PDB file of C-alpha atoms in Angstrom:
ATOM      1  CA  MET A   1       1.864 -15.150 -25.697  1.00 63.00           C
ATOM      2  CA  THR A   2       3.578 -11.969 -24.470  1.00 66.00           C
ATOM      3  CA  GLU A   3       5.661 -10.120 -27.042  1.00 75.00           C
ATOM      4  CA  ILE A   4       9.267  -9.811 -25.905  1.00 74.00           C
ATOM      5  CA  ILE A   5      10.545  -6.275 -26.330  1.00 78.00           C
ATOM      6  CA  ARG A   6      14.306  -6.327 -26.528  1.00 86.00           C
ATOM      7  CA  PRO A   7      16.155  -3.004 -26.370  1.00 91.00           C
ATOM      8  CA  THR A   8      18.803  -2.183 -28.954  1.00 94.00           C
ATOM      9  CA  ILE A   9      22.403  -2.221 -27.749  1.00 97.00           C
ATOM     10  CA  ASP A  10      22.392   1.587 -27.526  1.00 97.00           C
ATOM     11  CA  GLU A  11      19.129   1.596 -25.535  1.00 96.00           C
ATOM     12  CA  TYR A  12      20.522  -1.116 -23.247  1.00 96.00           C
ATOM     13  CA  PHE A  13      23.655   0.822 -22.341  1.00 98.00           C
ATOM     14  CA  LEU A  14      21.782   4.153 -22.092  1.00 97.00           C
ATOM     15  CA  LYS A  15      19.439   2.489 -19.591  1.00 97.00           C
ATOM     16  CA  ILE A  16      22.457   1.317 -17.613  1.00 97.00           C
ATOM     17  CA  ALA A  17      23.874   4.875 -17.692  1.00 97.00           C
ATOM     18  CA  SER A  18      20.530   6.079 -16.307  1.00 97.00           C
ATOM     19  CA  VAL A  19      20.767   3.654 -13.385  1.00 96.00           C
ATOM     20  CA  VAL A  20      24.386   4.729 -12.752  1.00 97.00           C
ATOM     21  CA  ALA A  21      23.151   8.354 -12.625  1.00 96.00           C
ATOM     22  CA  GLU A  22      20.959   7.483  -9.633  1.00 96.00           C
ATOM     23  CA  ARG A  23      24.152   7.447  -7.510  1.00 95.00           C
ATOM     24  CA  ALA A  24      24.932  11.107  -8.341  1.00 94.00           C
ATOM     25  CA  THR A  25      25.264  13.587  -5.480  1.00 91.00           C
ATOM     26  CA  CYS A  26      24.743  16.742  -7.568  1.00 87.00           C
ATOM     27  CA  ARG A  27      21.648  18.829  -6.834  1.00 85.00           C
ATOM     28  CA  ARG A  28      21.450  20.182 -10.413  1.00 82.00           C
ATOM     29  CA  HIS A  29      21.905  17.169 -12.686  1.00 85.00           C
ATOM     30  CA  HIS A  30      22.128  13.436 -12.151  1.00 92.00           C
ATOM     31  CA  VAL A  31      24.521  12.218 -14.824  1.00 95.00           C
ATOM     32  CA  GLY A  32      25.699   8.679 -15.455  1.00 97.00           C
ATOM     33  CA  ALA A  33      28.321   7.390 -17.900  1.00 98.00           C
ATOM     34  CA  VAL A  34      29.211   3.892 -19.048  1.00 98.00           C
ATOM     35  CA  ALA A  35      32.331   3.099 -21.100  1.00 98.00           C
ATOM     36  CA  VAL A  36      31.820   0.112 -23.391  1.00 98.00           C
ATOM     37  CA  ARG A  37      33.928  -1.770 -25.929  1.00 98.00           C
ATOM     38  CA  ASP A  38      32.714  -4.808 -27.849  1.00 97.00           C
ATOM     39  CA  LYS A  39      29.492  -4.897 -25.784  1.00 97.00           C
ATOM     40  CA  HIS A  40      31.566  -5.193 -22.585  1.00 98.00           C
ATOM     41  CA  ILE A  41      31.343  -2.594 -19.789  1.00 98.00           C
ATOM     42  CA  LEU A  42      34.814  -1.197 -19.060  1.00 98.00           C
ATOM     43  CA  SER A  43      33.917   1.354 -16.386  1.00 98.00           C
ATOM     44  CA  THR A  44      31.130   3.546 -15.067  1.00 98.00           C
ATOM     45  CA  GLY A  45      30.957   6.967 -13.472  1.00 98.00           C
ATOM     46  CA  TYR A  46      28.461   9.402 -12.016  1.00 96.00           C
ATOM     47  CA  ASN A  47      28.800  13.042 -11.009  1.00 94.00           C
ATOM     48  CA  GLY A  48      29.606  13.873  -7.430  1.00 92.00           C
ATOM     49  CA  ALA A  49      32.228  15.001  -4.945  1.00 89.00           C
ATOM     50  CA  PRO A  50      35.637  13.285  -4.767  1.00 87.00           C
ATOM     51  CA  ALA A  51      35.722  10.036  -2.795  1.00 88.00           C
ATOM     52  CA  GLY A  52      35.608  10.711   0.936  1.00 88.00           C
ATOM     53  CA  ALA A  53      34.733  14.409   0.530  1.00 85.00           C
ATOM     54  CA  LYS A  54      31.469  15.984   1.627  1.00 85.00           C
ATOM     55  CA  ASP A  55      29.077  16.336  -1.287  1.00 83.00           C
ATOM     56  CA  CYS A  56      26.365  18.764  -2.361  1.00 79.00           C
ATOM     57  CA  LEU A  57      23.594  16.643  -0.870  1.00 84.00           C
ATOM     58  CA  GLU A  58      25.211  17.297   2.501  1.00 84.00           C
ATOM     59  CA  LEU A  59      26.623  20.811   2.006  1.00 83.00           C
ATOM     60  CA  GLY A  60      24.319  22.346  -0.621  1.00 82.00           C
ATOM     61  CA  CYS A  61      25.212  23.479  -4.120  1.00 82.00           C
ATOM     62  CA  LEU A  62      27.972  26.078  -4.250  1.00 83.00           C
ATOM     63  CA  ARG A  63      27.032  26.991  -7.824  1.00 83.00           C
ATOM     64  CA  ASP A  64      23.403  27.630  -6.844  1.00 79.00           C
ATOM     65  CA  GLU A  65      24.528  29.773  -3.897  1.00 84.00           C
ATOM     66  CA  LEU A  66      26.671  31.870  -6.260  1.00 86.00           C
ATOM     67  CA  LYS A  67      23.956  31.901  -8.975  1.00 87.00           C
ATOM     68  CA  ILE A  68      26.283  30.418 -11.606  1.00 85.00           C
ATOM     69  CA  PRO A  69      24.401  29.290 -14.737  1.00 84.00           C
ATOM     70  CA  SER A  70      24.646  25.695 -15.932  1.00 78.00           C
ATOM     71  CA  GLY A  71      27.363  25.104 -18.520  1.00 74.00           C
ATOM     72  CA  THR A  72      29.684  27.837 -17.199  1.00 79.00           C
ATOM     73  CA  ARG A  73      32.484  28.189 -14.642  1.00 83.00           C
ATOM     74  CA  HIS A  74      33.037  24.436 -14.236  1.00 77.00           C
ATOM     75  CA  GLU A  75      35.864  25.053 -11.796  1.00 80.00           C
ATOM     76  CA  ILE A  76      33.417  26.343  -9.173  1.00 80.00           C
ATOM     77  CA  CYS A  77      31.916  22.991  -8.310  1.00 82.00           C
ATOM     78  CA  ARG A  78      32.596  20.310  -5.722  1.00 83.00           C
ATOM     79  CA  GLY A  79      31.713  17.583  -8.180  1.00 86.00           C
ATOM     80  CA  ILE A  80      33.598  15.494 -10.670  1.00 92.00           C
ATOM     81  CA  HIS A  81      31.671  14.837 -13.875  1.00 94.00           C
ATOM     82  CA  ALA A  82      30.401  11.361 -14.767  1.00 96.00           C
ATOM     83  CA  GLU A  83      32.707  11.024 -17.775  1.00 97.00           C
ATOM     84  CA  GLN A  84      35.699  12.078 -15.662  1.00 97.00           C
ATOM     85  CA  ASN A  85      34.817   9.460 -13.051  1.00 97.00           C
ATOM     86  CA  ALA A  86      34.474   6.788 -15.767  1.00 98.00           C
ATOM     87  CA  ILE A  87      37.969   7.688 -17.030  1.00 98.00           C
ATOM     88  CA  ILE A  88      39.374   7.690 -13.484  1.00 97.00           C
ATOM     89  CA  GLN A  89      37.796   4.322 -12.637  1.00 97.00           C
ATOM     90  CA  ALA A  90      39.198   2.802 -15.827  1.00 98.00           C
ATOM     91  CA  SER A  91      42.687   4.098 -15.039  1.00 97.00           C
ATOM     92  CA  LEU A  92      42.542   2.874 -11.429  1.00 97.00           C
ATOM     93  CA  HIS A  93      41.856  -0.619 -12.720  1.00 97.00           C
ATOM     94  CA  GLY A  94      44.333  -0.547 -15.615  1.00 98.00           C
ATOM     95  CA  VAL A  95      41.666  -0.474 -18.331  1.00 98.00           C
ATOM     96  CA  SER A  96      42.206   1.410 -21.584  1.00 98.00           C
ATOM     97  CA  LEU A  97      39.221   3.271 -23.024  1.00 98.00           C
ATOM     98  CA  GLU A  98      40.780   3.424 -26.479  1.00 98.00           C
ATOM     99  CA  ASP A  99      38.217   2.734 -29.240  1.00 98.00           C
ATOM    100  CA  SER A 100      35.377   2.565 -26.708  1.00 98.00           C
ATOM    101  CA  THR A 101      31.911   4.068 -26.761  1.00 98.00           C
ATOM    102  CA  ILE A 102      30.763   6.302 -23.926  1.00 98.00           C
ATOM    103  CA  TYR A 103      27.057   6.094 -23.134  1.00 98.00           C
ATOM    104  CA  CYS A 104      26.015   9.078 -21.061  1.00 98.00           C
ATOM    105  CA  THR A 105      22.771  10.639 -19.891  1.00 97.00           C
ATOM    106  CA  HIS A 106      23.917  14.108 -21.032  1.00 95.00           C
ATOM    107  CA  SER A 107      26.177  15.514 -23.736  1.00 95.00           C
ATOM    108  CA  PRO A 108      29.669  16.415 -22.454  1.00 95.00           C
ATOM    109  CA  CYS A 109      31.065  19.715 -21.296  1.00 91.00           C
ATOM    110  CA  VAL A 110      34.169  20.849 -23.154  1.00 91.00           C
ATOM    111  CA  LEU A 111      36.461  19.787 -20.265  1.00 92.00           C
ATOM    112  CA  CYS A 112      35.143  16.219 -20.361  1.00 95.00           C
ATOM    113  CA  ALA A 113      35.331  16.250 -24.158  1.00 96.00           C
ATOM    114  CA  LYS A 114      39.055  17.095 -23.996  1.00 97.00           C
ATOM    115  CA  MET A 115      39.656  14.189 -21.624  1.00 97.00           C
ATOM    116  CA  LEU A 116      37.629  11.819 -23.797  1.00 98.00           C
ATOM    117  CA  VAL A 117      39.633  12.837 -26.860  1.00 98.00           C
ATOM    118  CA  ASN A 118      42.858  12.010 -25.007  1.00 98.00           C
ATOM    119  CA  ALA A 119      41.351   8.731 -23.761  1.00 98.00           C
ATOM    120  CA  ARG A 120      40.888   7.975 -27.486  1.00 98.00           C
ATOM    121  CA  ILE A 121      37.236   7.060 -27.380  1.00 98.00           C
ATOM    122  CA  LYS A 122      35.620   6.607 -30.783  1.00 98.00           C
ATOM    123  CA  ARG A 123      31.925   7.193 -30.092  1.00 98.00           C
ATOM    124  CA  TYR A 124      29.711   9.110 -27.660  1.00 98.00           C
ATOM    125  CA  VAL A 125      25.999   8.284 -27.329  1.00 98.00           C
ATOM    126  CA  THR A 126      23.527  10.279 -25.242  1.00 97.00           C
ATOM    127  CA  PHE A 127      19.849  11.119 -24.891  1.00 96.00           C
ATOM    128  CA  GLY A 128      20.243  14.357 -22.899  1.00 89.00           C
ATOM    129  CA  LYS A 129      21.630  17.782 -23.680  1.00 85.00           C
ATOM    130  CA  TYR A 130      23.980  19.690 -21.413  1.00 79.00           C
ATOM    131  CA  ALA A 131      23.987  23.504 -21.543  1.00 76.00           C
ATOM    132  CA  ASP A 132      27.413  23.605 -23.259  1.00 79.00           C
ATOM    133  CA  ASP A 133      27.797  22.368 -26.845  1.00 85.00           C
ATOM    134  CA  SER A 134      31.333  23.610 -27.536  1.00 87.00           C
ATOM    135  CA  PHE A 135      32.489  19.969 -27.497  1.00 93.00           C
ATOM    136  CA  MET A 136      31.067  19.405 -31.004  1.00 94.00           C
ATOM    137  CA  SER A 137      33.953  20.924 -32.983  1.00 94.00           C
ATOM    138  CA  LEU A 138      36.496  19.163 -30.763  1.00 95.00           C
ATOM    139  CA  PHE A 139      34.809  15.778 -31.331  1.00 96.00           C
ATOM    140  CA  LYS A 140      34.627  16.464 -35.059  1.00 97.00           C
ATOM    141  CA  ASP A 141      38.338  17.313 -35.237  1.00 96.00           C
ATOM    142  CA  ALA A 142      39.217  14.182 -33.228  1.00 97.00           C
ATOM    143  CA  GLY A 143      37.003  11.914 -35.361  1.00 97.00           C
ATOM    144  CA  ILE A 144      34.693  11.006 -32.466  1.00 98.00           C
ATOM    145  CA  THR A 145      31.193  10.081 -33.570  1.00 97.00           C
ATOM    146  CA  PHE A 146      28.484  11.836 -31.561  1.00 97.00           C
ATOM    147  CA  GLU A 147      24.965  10.404 -31.516  1.00 96.00           C
ATOM    148  CA  ALA A 148      21.905  11.818 -29.761  1.00 95.00           C
ATOM    149  CA  GLU A 149      19.237   9.171 -29.263  1.00 92.00           C
ATOM    150  CA  GLY A 150      15.770   9.317 -27.770  1.00 91.00           C
ATOM    151  CA  ARG A 151      15.449   8.742 -24.032  1.00 92.00           C
ATOM    152  CA  PRO A 152      15.119   4.996 -23.455  1.00 90.00           C
ATOM    153  CA  SER A 153      12.092   3.683 -21.631  1.00 86.00           C
ATOM    154  CA  ALA A 154      12.517   3.607 -17.865  1.00 87.00           C
ATOM    155  CA  LYS A 155      10.421   0.431 -17.802  1.00 86.00           C
ATOM    156  CA  ILE A 156      12.250  -2.806 -17.162  1.00 84.00           C
ATOM    157  CA  ASN A 157      10.586  -5.691 -18.975  1.00 79.00           C
ATOM    158  CA  PHE A 158      10.514  -8.973 -17.074  1.00 75.00           C
ATOM    159  CA  LEU A 159       8.990 -12.260 -18.102  1.00 71.00           C
ATOM    160  CA  ASP A 160       6.786 -13.719 -15.391  1.00 63.00           C
TER     161      ASP A 160
END
């Protein structure tokens, strides 16, 4: 008999965030975010250009052209971050993110962290590290729990 390997809830939603990241249009990082409350997905987001705008896959990376290091000068980018898109999608559909958990493939930049504080999330779970860690003191002050987990297996387990 085959042993059934069931992921934990955190692994489950981190895997989903990884699949969401596959839609990203950034040439530097593919980032996916999933907002969850009570084991229910509220919204998702990935990093890329605004809806209807040309993206970096088509135009190239402006930040690379200008040699801007990761984690700096966020305003010089065509893309919207995954967490920002998750917040935007929730608001477009009238869904509050209050007391939710954000599962994301990377830790947040400070701009996303500010938005997440105002969205009143309670927990942020990730397996990846972004170049900017200035969000930590902001999360601490806001009472947001931050958890860095191991990267979940990319393998999907099916029963035959």
